PDB file of C-alpha atoms and ligand atoms in Angstrom:
ATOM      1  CA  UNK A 194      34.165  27.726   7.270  1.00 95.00           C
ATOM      2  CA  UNK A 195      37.131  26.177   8.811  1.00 97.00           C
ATOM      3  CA  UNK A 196      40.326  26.390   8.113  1.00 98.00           C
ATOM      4  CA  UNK A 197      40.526  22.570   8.124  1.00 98.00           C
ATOM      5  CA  UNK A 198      37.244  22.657   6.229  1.00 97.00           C
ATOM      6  CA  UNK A 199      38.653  24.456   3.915  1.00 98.00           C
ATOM      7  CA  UNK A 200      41.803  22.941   3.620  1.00 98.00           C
ATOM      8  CA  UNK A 201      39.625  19.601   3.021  1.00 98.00           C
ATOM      9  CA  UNK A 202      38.079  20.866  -0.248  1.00 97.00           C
ATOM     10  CA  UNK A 203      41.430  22.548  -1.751  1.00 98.00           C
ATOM     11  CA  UNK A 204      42.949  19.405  -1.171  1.00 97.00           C
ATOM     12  CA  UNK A 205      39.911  17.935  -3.068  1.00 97.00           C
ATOM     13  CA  UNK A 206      40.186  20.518  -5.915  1.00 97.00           C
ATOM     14  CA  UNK A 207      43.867  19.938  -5.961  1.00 97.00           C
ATOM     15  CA  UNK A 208      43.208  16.355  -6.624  1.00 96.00           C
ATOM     16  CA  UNK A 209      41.343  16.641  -9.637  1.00 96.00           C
ATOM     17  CA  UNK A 210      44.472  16.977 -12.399  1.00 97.00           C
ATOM     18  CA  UNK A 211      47.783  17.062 -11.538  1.00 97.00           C
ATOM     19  CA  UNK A 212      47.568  20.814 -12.538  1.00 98.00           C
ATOM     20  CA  UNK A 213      45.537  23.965 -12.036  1.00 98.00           C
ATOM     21  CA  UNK A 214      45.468  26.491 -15.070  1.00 98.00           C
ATOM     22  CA  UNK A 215      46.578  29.895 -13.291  1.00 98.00           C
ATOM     23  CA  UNK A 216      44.955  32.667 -16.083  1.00 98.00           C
ATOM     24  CA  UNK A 217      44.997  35.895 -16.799  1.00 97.00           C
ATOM     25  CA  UNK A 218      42.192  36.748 -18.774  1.00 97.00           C
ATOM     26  CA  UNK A 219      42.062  40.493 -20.597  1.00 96.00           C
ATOM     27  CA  UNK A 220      39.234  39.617 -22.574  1.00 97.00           C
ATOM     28  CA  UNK A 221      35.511  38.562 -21.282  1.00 98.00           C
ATOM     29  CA  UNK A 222      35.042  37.136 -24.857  1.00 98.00           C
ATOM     30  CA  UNK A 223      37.844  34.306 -24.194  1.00 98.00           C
ATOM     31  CA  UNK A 224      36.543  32.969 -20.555  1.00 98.00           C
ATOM     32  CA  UNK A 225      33.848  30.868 -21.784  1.00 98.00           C
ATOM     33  CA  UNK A 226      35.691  28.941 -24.829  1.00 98.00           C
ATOM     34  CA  UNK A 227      39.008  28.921 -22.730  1.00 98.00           C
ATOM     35  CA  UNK A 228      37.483  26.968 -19.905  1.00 98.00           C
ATOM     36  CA  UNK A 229      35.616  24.599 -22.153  1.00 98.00           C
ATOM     37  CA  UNK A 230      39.293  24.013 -23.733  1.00 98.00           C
ATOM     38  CA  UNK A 231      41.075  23.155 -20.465  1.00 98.00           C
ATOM     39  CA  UNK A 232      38.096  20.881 -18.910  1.00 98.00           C
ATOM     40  CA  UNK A 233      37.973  19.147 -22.086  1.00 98.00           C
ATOM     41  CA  UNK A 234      41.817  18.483 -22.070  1.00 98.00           C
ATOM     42  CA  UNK A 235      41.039  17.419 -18.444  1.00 97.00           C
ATOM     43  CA  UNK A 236      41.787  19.780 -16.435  1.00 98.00           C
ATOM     44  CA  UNK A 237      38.495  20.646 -14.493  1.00 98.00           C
ATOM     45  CA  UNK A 238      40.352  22.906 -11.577  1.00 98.00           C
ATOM     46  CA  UNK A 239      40.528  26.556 -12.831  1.00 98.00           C
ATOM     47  CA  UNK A 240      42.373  29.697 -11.105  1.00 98.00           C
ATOM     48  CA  UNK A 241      41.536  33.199 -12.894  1.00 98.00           C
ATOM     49  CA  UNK A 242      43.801  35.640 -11.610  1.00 98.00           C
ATOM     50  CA  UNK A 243      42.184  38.639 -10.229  1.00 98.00           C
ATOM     51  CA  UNK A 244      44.637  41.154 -11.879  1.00 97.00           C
ATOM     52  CA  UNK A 245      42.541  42.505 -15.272  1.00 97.00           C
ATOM     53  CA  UNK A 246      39.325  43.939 -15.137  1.00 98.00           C
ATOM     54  CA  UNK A 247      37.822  41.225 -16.653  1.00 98.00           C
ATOM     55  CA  UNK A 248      38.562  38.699 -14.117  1.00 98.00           C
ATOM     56  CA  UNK A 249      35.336  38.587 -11.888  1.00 98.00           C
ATOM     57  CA  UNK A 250      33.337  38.397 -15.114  1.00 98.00           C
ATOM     58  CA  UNK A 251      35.180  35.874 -16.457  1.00 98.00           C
ATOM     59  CA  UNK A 252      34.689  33.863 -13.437  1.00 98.00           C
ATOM     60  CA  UNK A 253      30.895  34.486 -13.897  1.00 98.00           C
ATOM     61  CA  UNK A 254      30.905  33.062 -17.110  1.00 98.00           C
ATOM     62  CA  UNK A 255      33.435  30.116 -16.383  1.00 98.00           C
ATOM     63  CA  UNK A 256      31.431  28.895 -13.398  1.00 96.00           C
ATOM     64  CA  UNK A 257      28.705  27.679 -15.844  1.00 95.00           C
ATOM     65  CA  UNK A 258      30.937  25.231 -17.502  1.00 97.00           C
ATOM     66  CA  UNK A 259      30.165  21.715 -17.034  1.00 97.00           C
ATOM     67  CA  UNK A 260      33.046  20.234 -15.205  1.00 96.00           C
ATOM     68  CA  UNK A 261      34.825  22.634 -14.053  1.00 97.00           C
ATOM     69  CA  UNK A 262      35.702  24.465 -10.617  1.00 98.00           C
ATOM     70  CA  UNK A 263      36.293  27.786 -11.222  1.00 98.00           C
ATOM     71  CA  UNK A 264      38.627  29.169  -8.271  1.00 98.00           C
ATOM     72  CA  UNK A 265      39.622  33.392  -8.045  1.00 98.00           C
ATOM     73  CA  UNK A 266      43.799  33.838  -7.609  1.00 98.00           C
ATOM     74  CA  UNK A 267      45.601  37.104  -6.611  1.00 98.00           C
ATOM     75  CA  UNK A 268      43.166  37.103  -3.598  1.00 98.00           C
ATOM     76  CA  UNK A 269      44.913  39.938  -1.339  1.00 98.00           C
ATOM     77  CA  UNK A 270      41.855  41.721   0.790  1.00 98.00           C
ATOM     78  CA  UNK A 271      38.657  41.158   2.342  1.00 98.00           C
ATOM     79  CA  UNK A 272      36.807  42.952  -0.109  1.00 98.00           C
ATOM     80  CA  UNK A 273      38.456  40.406  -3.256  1.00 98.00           C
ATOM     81  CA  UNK A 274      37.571  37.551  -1.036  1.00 98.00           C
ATOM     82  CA  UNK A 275      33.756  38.889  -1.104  1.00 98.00           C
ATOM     83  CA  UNK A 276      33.717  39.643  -4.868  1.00 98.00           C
ATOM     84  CA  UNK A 277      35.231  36.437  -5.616  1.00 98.00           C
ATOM     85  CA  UNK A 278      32.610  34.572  -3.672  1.00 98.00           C
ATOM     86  CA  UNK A 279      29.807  36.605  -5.374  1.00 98.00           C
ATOM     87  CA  UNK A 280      31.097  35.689  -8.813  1.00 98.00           C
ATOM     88  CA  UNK A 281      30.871  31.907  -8.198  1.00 97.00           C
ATOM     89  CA  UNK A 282      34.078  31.063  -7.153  1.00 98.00           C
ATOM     90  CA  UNK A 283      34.591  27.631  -5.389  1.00 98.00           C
ATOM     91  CA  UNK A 284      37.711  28.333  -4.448  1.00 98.00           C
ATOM     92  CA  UNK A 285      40.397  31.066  -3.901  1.00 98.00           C
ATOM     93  CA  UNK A 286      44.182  31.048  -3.891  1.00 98.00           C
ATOM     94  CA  UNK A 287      46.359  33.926  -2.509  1.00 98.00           C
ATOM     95  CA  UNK A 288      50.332  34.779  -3.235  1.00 98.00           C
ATOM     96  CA  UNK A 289      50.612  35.252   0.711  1.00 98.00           C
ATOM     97  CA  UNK A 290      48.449  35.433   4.304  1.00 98.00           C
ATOM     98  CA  UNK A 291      47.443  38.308   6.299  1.00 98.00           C
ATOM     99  CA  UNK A 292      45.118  37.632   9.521  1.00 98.00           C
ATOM    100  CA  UNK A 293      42.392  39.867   7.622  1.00 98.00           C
ATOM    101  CA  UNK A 294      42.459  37.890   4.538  1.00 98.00           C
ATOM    102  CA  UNK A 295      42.115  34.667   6.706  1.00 98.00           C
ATOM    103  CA  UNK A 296      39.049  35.489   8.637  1.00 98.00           C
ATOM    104  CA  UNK A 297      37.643  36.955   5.642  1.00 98.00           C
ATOM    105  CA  UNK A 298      37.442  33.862   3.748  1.00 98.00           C
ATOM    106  CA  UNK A 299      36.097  32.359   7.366  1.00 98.00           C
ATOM    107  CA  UNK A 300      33.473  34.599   6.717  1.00 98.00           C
ATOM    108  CA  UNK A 301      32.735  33.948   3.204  1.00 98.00           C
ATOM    109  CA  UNK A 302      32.913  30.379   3.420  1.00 98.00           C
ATOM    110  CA  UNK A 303      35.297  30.642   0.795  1.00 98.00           C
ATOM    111  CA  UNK A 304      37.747  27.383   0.635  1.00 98.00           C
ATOM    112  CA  UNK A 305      41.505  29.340   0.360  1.00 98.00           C
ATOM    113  CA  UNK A 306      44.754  28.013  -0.807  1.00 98.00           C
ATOM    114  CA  UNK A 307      46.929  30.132   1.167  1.00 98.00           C
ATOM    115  CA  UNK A 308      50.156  31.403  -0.105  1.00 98.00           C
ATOM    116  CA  UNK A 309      53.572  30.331   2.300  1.00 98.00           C
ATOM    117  CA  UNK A 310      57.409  30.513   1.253  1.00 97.00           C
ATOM    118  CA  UNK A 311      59.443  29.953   4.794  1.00 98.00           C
ATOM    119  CA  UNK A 312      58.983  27.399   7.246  1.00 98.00           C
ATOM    120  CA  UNK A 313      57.772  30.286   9.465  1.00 98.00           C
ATOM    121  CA  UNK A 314      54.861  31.366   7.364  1.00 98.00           C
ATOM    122  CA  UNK A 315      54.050  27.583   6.348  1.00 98.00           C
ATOM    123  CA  UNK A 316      53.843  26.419  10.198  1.00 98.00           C
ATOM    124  CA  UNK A 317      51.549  29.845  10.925  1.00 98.00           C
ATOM    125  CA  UNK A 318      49.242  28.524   8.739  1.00 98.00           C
ATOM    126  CA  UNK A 319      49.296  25.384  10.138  1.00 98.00           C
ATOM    127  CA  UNK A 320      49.149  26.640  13.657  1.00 98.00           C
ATOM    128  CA  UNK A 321      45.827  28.200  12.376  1.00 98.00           C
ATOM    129  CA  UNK A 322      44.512  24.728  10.810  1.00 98.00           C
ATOM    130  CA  UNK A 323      45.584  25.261   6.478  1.00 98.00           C
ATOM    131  CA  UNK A 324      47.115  21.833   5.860  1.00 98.00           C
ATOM    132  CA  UNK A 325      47.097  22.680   2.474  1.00 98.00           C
ATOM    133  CA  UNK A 326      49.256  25.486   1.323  1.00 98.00           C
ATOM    134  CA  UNK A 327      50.457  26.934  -1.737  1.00 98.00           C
ATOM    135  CA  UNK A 328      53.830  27.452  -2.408  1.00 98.00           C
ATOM    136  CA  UNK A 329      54.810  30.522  -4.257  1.00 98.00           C
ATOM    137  CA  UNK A 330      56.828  31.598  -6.143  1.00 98.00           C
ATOM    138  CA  UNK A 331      57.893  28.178  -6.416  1.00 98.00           C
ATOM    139  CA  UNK A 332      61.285  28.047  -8.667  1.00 98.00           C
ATOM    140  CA  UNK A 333      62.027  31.394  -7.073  1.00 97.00           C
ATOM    141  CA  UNK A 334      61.981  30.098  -4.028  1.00 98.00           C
ATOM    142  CA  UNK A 335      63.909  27.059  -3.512  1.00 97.00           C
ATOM    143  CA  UNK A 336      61.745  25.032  -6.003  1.00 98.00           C
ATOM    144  CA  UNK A 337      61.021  21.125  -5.263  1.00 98.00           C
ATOM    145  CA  UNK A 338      64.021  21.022  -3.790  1.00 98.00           C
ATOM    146  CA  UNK A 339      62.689  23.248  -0.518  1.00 98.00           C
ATOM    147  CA  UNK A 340      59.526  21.874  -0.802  1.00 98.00           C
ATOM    148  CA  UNK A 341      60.804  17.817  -0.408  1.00 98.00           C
ATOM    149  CA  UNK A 342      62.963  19.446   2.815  1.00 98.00           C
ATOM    150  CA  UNK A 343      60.291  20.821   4.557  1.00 98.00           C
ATOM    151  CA  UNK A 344      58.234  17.767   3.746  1.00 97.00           C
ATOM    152  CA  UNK A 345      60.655  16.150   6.523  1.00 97.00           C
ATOM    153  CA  UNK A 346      59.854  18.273   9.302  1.00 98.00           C
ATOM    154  CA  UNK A 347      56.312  19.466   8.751  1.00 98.00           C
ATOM    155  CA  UNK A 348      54.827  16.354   6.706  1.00 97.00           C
ATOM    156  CA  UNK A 349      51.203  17.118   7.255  1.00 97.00           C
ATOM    157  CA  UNK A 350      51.709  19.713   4.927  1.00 98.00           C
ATOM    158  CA  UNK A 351      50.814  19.480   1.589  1.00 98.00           C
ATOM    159  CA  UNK A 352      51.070  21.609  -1.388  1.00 98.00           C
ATOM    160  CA  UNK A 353      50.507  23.211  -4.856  1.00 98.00           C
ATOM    161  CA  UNK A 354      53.613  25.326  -5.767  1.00 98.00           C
ATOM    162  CA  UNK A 355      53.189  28.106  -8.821  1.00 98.00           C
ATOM    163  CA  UNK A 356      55.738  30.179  -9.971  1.00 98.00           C
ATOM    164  CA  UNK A 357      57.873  29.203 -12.803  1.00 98.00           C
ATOM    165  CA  UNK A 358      56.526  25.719 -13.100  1.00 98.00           C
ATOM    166  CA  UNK A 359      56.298  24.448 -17.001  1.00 96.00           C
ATOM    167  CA  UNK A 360      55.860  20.949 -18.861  1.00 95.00           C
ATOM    168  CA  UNK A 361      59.545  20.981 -18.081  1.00 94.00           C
ATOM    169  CA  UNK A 362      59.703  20.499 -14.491  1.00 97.00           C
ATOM    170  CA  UNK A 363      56.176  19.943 -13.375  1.00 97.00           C
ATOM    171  CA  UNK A 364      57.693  16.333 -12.660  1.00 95.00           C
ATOM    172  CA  UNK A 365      60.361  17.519 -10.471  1.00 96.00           C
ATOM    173  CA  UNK A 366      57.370  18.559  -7.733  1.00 97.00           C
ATOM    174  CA  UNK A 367      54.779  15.834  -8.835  1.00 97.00           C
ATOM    175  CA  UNK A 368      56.746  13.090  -7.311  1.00 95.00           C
ATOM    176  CA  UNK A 369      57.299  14.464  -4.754  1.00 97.00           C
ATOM    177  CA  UNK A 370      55.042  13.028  -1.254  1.00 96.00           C
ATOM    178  CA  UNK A 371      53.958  16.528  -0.252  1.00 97.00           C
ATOM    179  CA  UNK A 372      52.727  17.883  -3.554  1.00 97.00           C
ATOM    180  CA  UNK A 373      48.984  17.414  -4.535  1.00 97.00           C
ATOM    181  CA  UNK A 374      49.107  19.293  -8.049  1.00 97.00           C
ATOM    182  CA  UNK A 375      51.388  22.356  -9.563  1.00 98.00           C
ATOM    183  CA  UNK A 376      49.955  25.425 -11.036  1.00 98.00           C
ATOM    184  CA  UNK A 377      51.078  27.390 -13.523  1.00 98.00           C
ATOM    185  CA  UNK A 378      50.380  29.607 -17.094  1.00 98.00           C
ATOM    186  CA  UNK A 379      51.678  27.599 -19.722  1.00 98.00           C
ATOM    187  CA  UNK A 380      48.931  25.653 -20.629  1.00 98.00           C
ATOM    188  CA  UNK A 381      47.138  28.944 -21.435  1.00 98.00           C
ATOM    189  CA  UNK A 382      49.228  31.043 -23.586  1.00 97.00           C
ATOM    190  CA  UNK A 383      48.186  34.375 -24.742  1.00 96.00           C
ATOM    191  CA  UNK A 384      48.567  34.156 -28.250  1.00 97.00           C
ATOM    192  CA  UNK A 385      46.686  30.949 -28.423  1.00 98.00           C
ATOM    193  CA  UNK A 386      43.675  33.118 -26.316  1.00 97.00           C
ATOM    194  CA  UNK A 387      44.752  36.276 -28.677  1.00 96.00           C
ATOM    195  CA  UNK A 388      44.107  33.957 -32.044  1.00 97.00           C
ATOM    196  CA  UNK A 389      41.127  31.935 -30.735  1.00 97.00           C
ATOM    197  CA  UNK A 390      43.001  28.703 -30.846  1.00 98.00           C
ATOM    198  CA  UNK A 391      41.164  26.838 -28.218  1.00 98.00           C
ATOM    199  CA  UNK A 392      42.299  23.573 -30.083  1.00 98.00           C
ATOM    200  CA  UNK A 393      46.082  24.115 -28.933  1.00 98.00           C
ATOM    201  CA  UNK A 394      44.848  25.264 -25.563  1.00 98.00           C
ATOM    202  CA  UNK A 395      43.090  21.810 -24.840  1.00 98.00           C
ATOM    203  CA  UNK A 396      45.902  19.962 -26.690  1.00 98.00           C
ATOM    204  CA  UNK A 397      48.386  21.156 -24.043  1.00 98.00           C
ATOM    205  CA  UNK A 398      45.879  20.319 -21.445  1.00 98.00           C
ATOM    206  CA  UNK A 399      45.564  16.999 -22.091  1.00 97.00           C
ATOM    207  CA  UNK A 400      49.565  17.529 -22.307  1.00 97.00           C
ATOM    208  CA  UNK A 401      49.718  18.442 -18.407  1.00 97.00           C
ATOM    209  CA  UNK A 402      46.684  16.089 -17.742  1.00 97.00           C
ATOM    210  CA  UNK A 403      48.775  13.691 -18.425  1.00 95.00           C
ATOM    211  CA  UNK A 404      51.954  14.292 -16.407  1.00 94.00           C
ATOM    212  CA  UNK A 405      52.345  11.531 -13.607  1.00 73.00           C
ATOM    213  CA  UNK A 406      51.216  12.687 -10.608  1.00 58.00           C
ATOM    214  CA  UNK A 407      50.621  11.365  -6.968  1.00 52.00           C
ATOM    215  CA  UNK A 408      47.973   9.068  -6.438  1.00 50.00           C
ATOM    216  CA  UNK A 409      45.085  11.260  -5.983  1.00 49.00           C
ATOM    217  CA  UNK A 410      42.064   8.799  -5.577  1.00 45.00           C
ATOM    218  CA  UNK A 411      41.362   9.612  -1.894  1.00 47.00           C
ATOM    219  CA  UNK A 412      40.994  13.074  -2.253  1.00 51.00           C
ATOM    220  CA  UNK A 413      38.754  12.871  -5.245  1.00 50.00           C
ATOM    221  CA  UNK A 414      36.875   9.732  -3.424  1.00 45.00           C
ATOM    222  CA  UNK A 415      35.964  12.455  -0.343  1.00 54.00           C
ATOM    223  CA  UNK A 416      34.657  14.665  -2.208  1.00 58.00           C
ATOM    224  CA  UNK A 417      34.173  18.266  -2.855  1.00 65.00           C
ATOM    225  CA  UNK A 418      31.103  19.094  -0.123  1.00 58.00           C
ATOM    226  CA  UNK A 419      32.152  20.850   2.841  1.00 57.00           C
TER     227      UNK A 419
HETATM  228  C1  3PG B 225      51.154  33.438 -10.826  1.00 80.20           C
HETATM  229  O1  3PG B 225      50.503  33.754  -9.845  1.00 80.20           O
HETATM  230  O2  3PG B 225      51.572  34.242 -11.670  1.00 80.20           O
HETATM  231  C2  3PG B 225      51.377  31.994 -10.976  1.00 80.20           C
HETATM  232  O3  3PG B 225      52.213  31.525 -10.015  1.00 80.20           O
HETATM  233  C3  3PG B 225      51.752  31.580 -12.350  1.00 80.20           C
HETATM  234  O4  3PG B 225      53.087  31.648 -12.553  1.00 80.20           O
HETATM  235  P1  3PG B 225      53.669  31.250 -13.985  1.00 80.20           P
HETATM  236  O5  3PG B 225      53.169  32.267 -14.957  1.00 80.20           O
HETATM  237  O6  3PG B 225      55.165  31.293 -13.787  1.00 80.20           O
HETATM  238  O7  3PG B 225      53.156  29.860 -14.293  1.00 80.20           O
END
């Protein structure tokens, strides 16, 4: 797949709630109820972090959730890209690049939402055909501020920073032109997973469902085919 192919579909996944979920998921048990939380608060566009043991199982089980789009973050090798891919995963984000990482989710048809943090690294992807990018870590990093400069030079990039983004200033970087969603770990905290409070965990994702966002119709209208 494409770069541009599969920049095409994260900017399709991107436009499905003004934010993506990024979890961290210890226990199997919580994958299923935890993604039938945050689709029903409306958020349908789900990364699980590959950082616990539990994570490519937990994507297994998320992926058969009605309305949701189960992507794998942390991607960092070839070999995550291919697990990812066999656990269902539609999508897959990554912190950074590397050239191995790239043509490995060439090769697995896996759509990727690359990681960038310089103007450098963001117009190397670009050179290479990822128009959409993600920007991490985001507050650590310049924040929306960076991200509404850049937007002046290299406008046909477009992005979903993580990093530090909460309730608080998720509207900083949702109006701004270049931003398609944020991600971030608030909306699933771990002692709402620890206690089985899945009610809290879809209350604050209606919460961020909610949060004014660009207009996101033409992405959504095009579709998530390749
Ligand atoms: C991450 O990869 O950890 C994400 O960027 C989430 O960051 P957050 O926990 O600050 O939301």
């Amino acid at each position: 797949m494409t770069p541009a192919a599969q920049s095409r579909l994260a900017a399709a996944i991107c436009g499905l709630a003004p934010v993506v979920p990024v979890l961290v998921i210890d226990d199997i048990a919580h994958a299923k109820p935890l993604a039938l939380a945050l689709v029903a608060g409306g958020l349908p566009a789900l990364e699980v972090t590959l950082r616990t043991p539990a994570a490519l199982d937990a994507i297994r089980a998320m992926a058969e959730v009605p309305g949701g789009h189960v992507g794998a973050g942390t991607l960092l090798t070839p070999a995550d890209v291919k697990a990812a891919k066999a656990a269902g995963a539609t999508f897959g984000v990554s912190p950074g690049a590397t050239e191995r990482l790239l043509d490995a989710c060439a090769e697995y048809e896996l759509p990727l939402l690359p990681g960038a943090v310089t103007a450098s690294e963001v117009m190397a992807l670009l050179e290479r055909g990822y128009t959409v990018q993600k920007f991490f870590p985001a507050e650590q990093s310049g924040g929306a501020a960076f991200l509404k400069s850049i937007g002046g030079p290299i406008p046909q990039v477009r992005f979903c920073p993580t990093g530090g983004i909460s309730l608080k200033n998720a509207v900083d970087y949702l109006g701004l032109k270049n931003i398609l969603c944020v991600g971030g770990s608030w909306v699933a905290p771990k002692e709402a997973m620890a206690s089985g409070d899945w009610a809290a965990i879809t209350a604050l994702a209606a919460q961020a469902a909610g949060l004014r966002g660009p207009s996101r119709a033409p992405e959504v209208q095009s579709g998530l085919r390749p």
